[in-house]
Coordinates of C-alpha atoms in Angstrom, one line a residue:
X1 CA -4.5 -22.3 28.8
X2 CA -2.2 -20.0 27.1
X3 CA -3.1 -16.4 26.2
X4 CA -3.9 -15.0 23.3
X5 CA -0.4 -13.7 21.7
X6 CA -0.4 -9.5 21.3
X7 CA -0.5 -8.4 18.0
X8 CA 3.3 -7.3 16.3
X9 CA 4.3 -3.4 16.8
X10 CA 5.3 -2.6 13.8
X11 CA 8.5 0.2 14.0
X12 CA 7.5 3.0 11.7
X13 CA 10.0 6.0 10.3
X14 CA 8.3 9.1 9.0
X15 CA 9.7 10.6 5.6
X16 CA 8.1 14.4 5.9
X17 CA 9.3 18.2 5.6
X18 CA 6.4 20.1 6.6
X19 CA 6.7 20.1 10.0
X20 CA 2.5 20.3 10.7
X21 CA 2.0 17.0 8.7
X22 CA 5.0 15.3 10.3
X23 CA 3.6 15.9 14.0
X24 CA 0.2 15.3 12.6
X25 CA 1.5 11.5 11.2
X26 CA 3.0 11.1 14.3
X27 CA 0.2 11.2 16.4
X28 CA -2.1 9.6 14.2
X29 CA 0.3 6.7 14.1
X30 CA 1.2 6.7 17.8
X31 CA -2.2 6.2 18.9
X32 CA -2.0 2.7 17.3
X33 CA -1.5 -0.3 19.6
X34 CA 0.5 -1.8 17.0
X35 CA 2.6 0.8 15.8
X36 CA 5.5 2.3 17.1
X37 CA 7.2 5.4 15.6
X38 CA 10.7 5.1 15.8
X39 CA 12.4 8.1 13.8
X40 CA 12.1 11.3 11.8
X41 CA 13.4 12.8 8.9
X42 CA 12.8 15.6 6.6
X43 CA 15.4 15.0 3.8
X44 CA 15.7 12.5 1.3
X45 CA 19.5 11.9 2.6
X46 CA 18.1 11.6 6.4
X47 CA 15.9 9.0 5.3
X48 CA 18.7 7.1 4.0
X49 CA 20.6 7.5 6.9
X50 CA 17.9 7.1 9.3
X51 CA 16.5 4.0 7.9
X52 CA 20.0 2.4 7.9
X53 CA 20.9 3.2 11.5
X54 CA 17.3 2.1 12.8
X55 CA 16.3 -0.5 10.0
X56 CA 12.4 0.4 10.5
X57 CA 10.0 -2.3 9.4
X58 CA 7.9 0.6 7.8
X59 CA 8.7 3.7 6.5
X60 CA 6.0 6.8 5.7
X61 CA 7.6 8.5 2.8
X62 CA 6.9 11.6 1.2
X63 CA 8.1 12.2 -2.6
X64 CA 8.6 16.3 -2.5
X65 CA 11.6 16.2 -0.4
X66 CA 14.6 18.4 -0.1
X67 CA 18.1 17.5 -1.4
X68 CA 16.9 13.8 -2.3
X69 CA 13.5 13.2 -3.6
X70 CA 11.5 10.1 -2.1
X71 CA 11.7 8.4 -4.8
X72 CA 15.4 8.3 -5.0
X73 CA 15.3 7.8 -1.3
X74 CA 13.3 4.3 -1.7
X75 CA 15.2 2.8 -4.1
X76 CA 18.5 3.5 -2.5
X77 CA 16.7 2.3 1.1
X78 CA 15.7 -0.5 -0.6
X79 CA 18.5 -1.7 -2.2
X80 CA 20.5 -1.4 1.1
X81 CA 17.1 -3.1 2.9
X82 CA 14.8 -4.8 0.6
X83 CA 12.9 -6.1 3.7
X84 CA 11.8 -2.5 4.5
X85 CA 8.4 -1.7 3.8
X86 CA 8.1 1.5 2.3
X87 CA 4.7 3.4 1.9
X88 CA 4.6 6.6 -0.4
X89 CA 2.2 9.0 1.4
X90 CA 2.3 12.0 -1.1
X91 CA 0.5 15.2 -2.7
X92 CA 2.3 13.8 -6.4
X93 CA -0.1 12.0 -8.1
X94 CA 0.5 12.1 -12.1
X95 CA 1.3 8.7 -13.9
X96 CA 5.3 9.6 -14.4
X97 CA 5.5 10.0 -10.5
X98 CA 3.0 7.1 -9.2
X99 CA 5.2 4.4 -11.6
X100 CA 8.5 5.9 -10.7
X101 CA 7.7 5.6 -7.0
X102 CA 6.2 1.8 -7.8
X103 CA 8.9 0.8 -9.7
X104 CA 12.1 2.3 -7.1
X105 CA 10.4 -0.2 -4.6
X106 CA 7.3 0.9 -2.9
X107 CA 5.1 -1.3 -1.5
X108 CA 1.9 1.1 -1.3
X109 CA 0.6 4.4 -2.4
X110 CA -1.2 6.8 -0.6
X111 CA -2.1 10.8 -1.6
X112 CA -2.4 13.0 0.9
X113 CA -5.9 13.9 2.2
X114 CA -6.5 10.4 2.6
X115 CA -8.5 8.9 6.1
X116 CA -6.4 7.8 8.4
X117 CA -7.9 4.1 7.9
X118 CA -6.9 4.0 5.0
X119 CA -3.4 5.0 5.6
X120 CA -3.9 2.2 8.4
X121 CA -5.3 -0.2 5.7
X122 CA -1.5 0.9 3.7
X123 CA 0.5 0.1 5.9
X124 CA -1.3 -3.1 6.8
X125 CA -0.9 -4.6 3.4
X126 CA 2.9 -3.4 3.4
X127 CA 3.2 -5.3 6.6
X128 CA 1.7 -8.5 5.7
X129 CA 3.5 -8.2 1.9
X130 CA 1.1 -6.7 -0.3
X131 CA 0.4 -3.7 -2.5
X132 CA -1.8 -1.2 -1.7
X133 CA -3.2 1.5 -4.0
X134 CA -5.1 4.7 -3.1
X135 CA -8.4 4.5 -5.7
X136 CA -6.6 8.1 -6.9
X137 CA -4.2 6.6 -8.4
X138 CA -5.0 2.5 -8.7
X139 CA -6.8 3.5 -12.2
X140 CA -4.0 5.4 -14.1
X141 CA -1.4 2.5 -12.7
X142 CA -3.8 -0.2 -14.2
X143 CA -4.2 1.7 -17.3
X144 CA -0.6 1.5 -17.2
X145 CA 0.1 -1.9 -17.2
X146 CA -3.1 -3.4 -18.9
X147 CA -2.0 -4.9 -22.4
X148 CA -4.4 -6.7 -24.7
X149 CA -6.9 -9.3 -23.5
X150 CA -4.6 -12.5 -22.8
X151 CA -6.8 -15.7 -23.1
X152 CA -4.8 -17.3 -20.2
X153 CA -6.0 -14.7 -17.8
X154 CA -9.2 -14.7 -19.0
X155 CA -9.5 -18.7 -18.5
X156 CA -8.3 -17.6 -14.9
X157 CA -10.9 -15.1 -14.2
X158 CA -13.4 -17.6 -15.1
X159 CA -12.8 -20.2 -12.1
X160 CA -14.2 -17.3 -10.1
X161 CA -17.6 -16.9 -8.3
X162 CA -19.7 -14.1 -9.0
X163 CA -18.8 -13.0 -5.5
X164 CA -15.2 -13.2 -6.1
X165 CA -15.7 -10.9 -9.3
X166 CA -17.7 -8.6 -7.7
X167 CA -15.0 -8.2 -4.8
X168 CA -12.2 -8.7 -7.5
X169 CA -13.6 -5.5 -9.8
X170 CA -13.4 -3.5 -6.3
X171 CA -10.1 -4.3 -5.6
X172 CA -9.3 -2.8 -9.3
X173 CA -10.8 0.7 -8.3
X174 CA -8.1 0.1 -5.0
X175 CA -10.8 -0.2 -2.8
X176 CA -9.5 -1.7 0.9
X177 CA -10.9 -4.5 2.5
X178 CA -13.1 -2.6 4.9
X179 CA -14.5 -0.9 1.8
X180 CA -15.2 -3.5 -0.2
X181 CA -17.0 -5.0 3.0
X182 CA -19.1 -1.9 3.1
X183 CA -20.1 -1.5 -0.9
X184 CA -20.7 -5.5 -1.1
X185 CA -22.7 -5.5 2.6
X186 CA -20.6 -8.3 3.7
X187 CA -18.1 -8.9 6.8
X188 CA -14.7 -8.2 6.8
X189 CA -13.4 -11.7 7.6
X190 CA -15.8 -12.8 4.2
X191 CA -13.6 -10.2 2.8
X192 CA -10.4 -11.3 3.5
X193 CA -11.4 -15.1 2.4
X194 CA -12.6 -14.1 -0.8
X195 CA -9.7 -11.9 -1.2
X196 CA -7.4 -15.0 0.1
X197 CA -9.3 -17.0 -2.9
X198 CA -9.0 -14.5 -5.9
X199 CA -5.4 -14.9 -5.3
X200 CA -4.8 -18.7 -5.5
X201 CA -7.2 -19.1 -8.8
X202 CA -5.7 -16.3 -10.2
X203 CA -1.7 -17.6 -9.0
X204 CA -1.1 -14.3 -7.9
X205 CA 0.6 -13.1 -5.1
X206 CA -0.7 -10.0 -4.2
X207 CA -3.7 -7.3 -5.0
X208 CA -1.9 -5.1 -7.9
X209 CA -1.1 -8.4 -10.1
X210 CA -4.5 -9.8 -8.9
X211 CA -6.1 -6.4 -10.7
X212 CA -3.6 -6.8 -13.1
X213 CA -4.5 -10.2 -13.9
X214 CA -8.4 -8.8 -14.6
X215 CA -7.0 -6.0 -16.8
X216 CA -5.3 -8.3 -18.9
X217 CA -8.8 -10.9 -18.8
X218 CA -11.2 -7.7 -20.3
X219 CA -13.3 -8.3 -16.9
X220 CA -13.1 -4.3 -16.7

């Protein structure tokens, strides 16, 4: 009978100049079974460098860097690595900043102050391919992109159970799984299937288009 196979370690590089928050990252993230952290940097220009000499599979990345700003950092990291996952973890939170970040490449948002779980929950969605939104900012990125009701959409939004739009207006707010478990009394593998089913009856491939997609209907 063969064993159970041991969950991927994911490499991580941390993006950070305040040394406190750096070593605080790092020990948050080295306690994880399936994280390893791999490299440093405190520069926008190290990150470059860093990320092209140890090709990470995640990278922590502040915005408020010297010399090179994160967000310049990301979209030159992923242009020279586009299967990089990078995940903004950042005090910047105004619209200009949040899109910028979104649109050079990264995968996930988080502002600092956040748990650790959901930093976790970040990096998680990165890793498997999604987006991931910290509820700080998931509203003013929706506002963003929401255009006028599209019939289509809304014809798509209407396949779903009232389960699947209660757990579908959560994941517009950016709640995480383990959130939306908690507010909806459910499991977290319930979750994740009704998650998994949002996404084929809308034909979406991840959460952001999937909020986008109820935007767009006039579900919220």
């Amino acid at each position: 009978m063969s064993e159970a196979s041991e969950p991927a370690i994911a490499r991580v590089l941390i993006v950070e100049d305040d040394p406190m928050m750096q070593l605080g990252l790092e020990q948050s993230l080295s306690n994880q079974p399936d994280i390893e952290v791999v490299g440093r940097a405190d520069d926008g220009y190290l990150a470059v460098e860093e990320a092209t000499k140890l090709k990470p599979d995640i990278i922590v990345m502040d915005i408020g860097l010297p010399r090179m700003d994160g967000i310049a950092a990301t979209a030159k990291i992923k242009e020279a690595l586009p299967q990089v996952r990078i995940v903004m973890l950042t005090s910047h939170t105004t619209e200009n900043e949040v899109i910028a970040a979104l649109s050079a490449g990264a995968d996930a948002y988080c502002v600092k102050g956040t748990t650790v779980e959901r930093l976790l929950a970040a990096i998680d969605a990165a890793r498997e391919g999604a987006s991931y939104l910290d509820p700080l900012v998931a509203r003013q990125v929706m506002d963003h992109l929401k255009t006028p009701t599209n019939a289509a959409d809304a014809a798509a939004v209407g396949l779903l159970s009232q389960r699947e739009i209660e757990v579908l207006k959560l994941m517009v707010e950016g709640r995480s799984n383990p959130e939306i478990a908690q507010a909806l009394y459910l499991s977290p593998n319930t979750v994740k299937t009704h998650v998994r089913g949002i996404m084929n009856k809308l034909a979406v491939d991840d959460r952001v288009q999937a909020a986008v997609v109820a935007l767009r209907s006039g579900l919220v």
